[in-house]
XYZ file of C-alpha atoms in Angstrom:
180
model
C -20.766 38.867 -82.453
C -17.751 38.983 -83.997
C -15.678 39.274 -80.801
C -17.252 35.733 -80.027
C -16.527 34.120 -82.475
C -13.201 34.851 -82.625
C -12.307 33.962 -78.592
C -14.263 30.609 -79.401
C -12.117 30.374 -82.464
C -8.962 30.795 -80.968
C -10.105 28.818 -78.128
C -10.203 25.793 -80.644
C -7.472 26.407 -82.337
C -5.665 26.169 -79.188
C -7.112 23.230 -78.083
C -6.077 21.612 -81.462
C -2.610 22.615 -80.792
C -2.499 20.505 -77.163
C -4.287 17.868 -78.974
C -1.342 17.716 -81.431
C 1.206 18.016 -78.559
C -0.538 15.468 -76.581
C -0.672 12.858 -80.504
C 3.101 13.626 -80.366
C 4.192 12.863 -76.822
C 1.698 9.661 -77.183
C 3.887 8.640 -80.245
C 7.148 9.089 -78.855
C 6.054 7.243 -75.000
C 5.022 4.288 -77.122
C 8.227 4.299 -78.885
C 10.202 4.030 -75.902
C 8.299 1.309 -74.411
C 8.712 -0.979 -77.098
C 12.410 -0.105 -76.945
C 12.236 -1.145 -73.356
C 10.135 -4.659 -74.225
C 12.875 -5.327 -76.790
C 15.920 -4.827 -74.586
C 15.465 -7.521 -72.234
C 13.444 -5.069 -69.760
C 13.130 -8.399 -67.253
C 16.787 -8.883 -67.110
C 17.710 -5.515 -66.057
C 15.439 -6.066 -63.607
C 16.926 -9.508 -62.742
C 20.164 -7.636 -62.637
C 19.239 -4.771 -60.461
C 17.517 -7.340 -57.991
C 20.816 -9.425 -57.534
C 23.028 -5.925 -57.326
C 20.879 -5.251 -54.570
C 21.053 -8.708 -52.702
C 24.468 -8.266 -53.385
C 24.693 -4.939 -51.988
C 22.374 -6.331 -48.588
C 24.979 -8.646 -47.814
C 27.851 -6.681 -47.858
C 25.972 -4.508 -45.927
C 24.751 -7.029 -43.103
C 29.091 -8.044 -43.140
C 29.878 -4.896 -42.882
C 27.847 -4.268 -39.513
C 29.102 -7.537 -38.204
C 32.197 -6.930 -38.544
C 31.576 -3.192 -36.864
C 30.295 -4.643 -34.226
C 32.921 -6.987 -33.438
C 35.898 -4.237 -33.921
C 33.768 -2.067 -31.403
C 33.990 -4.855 -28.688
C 37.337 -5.849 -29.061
C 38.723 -1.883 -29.359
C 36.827 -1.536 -26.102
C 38.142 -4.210 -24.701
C 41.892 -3.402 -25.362
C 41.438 0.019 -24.484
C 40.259 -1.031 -21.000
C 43.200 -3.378 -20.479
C 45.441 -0.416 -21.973
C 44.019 1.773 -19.338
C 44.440 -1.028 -16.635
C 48.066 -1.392 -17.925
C 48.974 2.041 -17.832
C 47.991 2.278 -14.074
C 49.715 -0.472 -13.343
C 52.728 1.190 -14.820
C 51.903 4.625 -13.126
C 51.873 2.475 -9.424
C 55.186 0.870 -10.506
C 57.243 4.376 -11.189
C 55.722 5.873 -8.169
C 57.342 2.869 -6.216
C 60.127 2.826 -8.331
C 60.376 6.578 -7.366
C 60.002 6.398 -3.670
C 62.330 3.242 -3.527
C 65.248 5.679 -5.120
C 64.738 8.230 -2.702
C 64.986 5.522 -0.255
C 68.221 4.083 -1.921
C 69.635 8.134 -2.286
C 69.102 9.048 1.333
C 70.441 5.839 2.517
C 73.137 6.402 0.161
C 73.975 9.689 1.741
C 73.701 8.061 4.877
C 76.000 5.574 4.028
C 78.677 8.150 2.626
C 78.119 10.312 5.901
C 78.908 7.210 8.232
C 81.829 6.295 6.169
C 83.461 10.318 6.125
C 83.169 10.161 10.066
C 84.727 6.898 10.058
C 87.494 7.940 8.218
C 87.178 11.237 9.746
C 87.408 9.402 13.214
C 90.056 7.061 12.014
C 92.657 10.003 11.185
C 92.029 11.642 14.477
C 92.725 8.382 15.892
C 95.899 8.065 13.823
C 96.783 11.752 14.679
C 96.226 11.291 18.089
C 98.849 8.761 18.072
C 101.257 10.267 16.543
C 101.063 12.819 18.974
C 101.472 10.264 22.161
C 104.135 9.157 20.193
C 105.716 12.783 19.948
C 104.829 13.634 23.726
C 101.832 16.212 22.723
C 98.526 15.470 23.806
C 96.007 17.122 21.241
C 93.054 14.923 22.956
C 91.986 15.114 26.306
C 89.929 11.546 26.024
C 91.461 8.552 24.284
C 89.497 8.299 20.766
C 87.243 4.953 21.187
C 88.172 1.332 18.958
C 85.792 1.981 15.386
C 86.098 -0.944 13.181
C 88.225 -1.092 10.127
C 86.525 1.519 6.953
C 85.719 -1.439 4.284
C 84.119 -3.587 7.196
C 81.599 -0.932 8.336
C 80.632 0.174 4.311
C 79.999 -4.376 3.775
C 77.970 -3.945 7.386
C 76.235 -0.561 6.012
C 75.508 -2.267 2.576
C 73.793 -4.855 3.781
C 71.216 -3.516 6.240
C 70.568 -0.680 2.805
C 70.020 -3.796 0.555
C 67.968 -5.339 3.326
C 66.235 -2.215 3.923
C 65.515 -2.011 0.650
C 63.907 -5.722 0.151
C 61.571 -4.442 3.132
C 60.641 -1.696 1.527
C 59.774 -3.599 -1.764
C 57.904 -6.285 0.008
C 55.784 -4.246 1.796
C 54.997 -1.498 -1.028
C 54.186 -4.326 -4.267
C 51.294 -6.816 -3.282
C 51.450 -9.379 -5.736
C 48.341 -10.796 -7.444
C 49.751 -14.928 -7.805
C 47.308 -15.795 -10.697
C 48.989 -13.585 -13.448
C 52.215 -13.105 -11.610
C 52.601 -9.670 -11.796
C 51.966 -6.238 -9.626
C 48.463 -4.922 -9.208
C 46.873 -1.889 -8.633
């Protein structure tokens, strides 16, 4: 019986040692609360409360103002989008119109070479009456003067040109300005 009484002895004496633990954690708990009751415990609490009303309200400004800055980036980038194909219409026109202008251009520069080209045969061919040689068997017919056929050629390109703008850029007469 020895055995026995020893494993219920050092069953006790264990249990008196977690008693003891338990008397010391007791002591030291109730220490702290009273340190807690003496430092104002309800106005750390008053001043956690407000942080956090505090906190709530920035918070509900903060999403407001999200919210707003969401609809108004939308918003520009849809009228960024509308103004960039507005622009991207515009240089295509602005394109096509100076091919127009270049091949009328070249037209223009062609008509006045044979003029001039036609106007020195003319002035050959007269010389040569004048000498007795015939270098043409038809008489070379009347062309108007060089500067008056470039103003006449200018003006139906420039009129040309109007048409062409006219008809390409409908024009929207609330804002004043070409749409798409």
């Amino acid at each position: 019986m020895n055995i026995g009484f020893s494993v219920a002895s050092a069953i006790n004496l264990a249990l008196v040692v977690l008693c003891l633990g338990v008397l010391v954690q007791s002591v030291r708990l109730d220490r702290r609360i009273r340190a807690l009751r003496d430092n104002n415990l309800g106005e750390a609490v008053f001043r956690l409360d407000r942080a956090t009303q505090q906190a709530r309200l920035v918070l509900d400004d903060l999403r407001f103002v999200l919210a707003n800055d969401v609809t108004a980036r939308s918003e520009g980038a849809a009228a960024a989008e509308a103004m960039r194909d507005e622009l991207a219409m515009m240089v295509d026109i602005g394109n096509s119109v100076a091919e127009r202008i270049s091949e009328a251009a070249s037209q223009a520069q062609a008509a006045e070479v044979a003029a001039r080209t036609r106007a020195t045969r003319a002035g050959l061919e007269a010389q040569a009456e004048r000498a007795g040689e015939d270098l043409a068997p038809a008489p070379a017919p009347t062309l108007a003067p060089a500067p008056a056929l470039a103003s006449a050629r200018t003006t139906e390109l420039s009129s040309r040109v109007f048409d062409i703008l006219s008809a390409h850029v409908p024009r929207d007469t609330s804002r004043g300005s070409a749409v798409a």
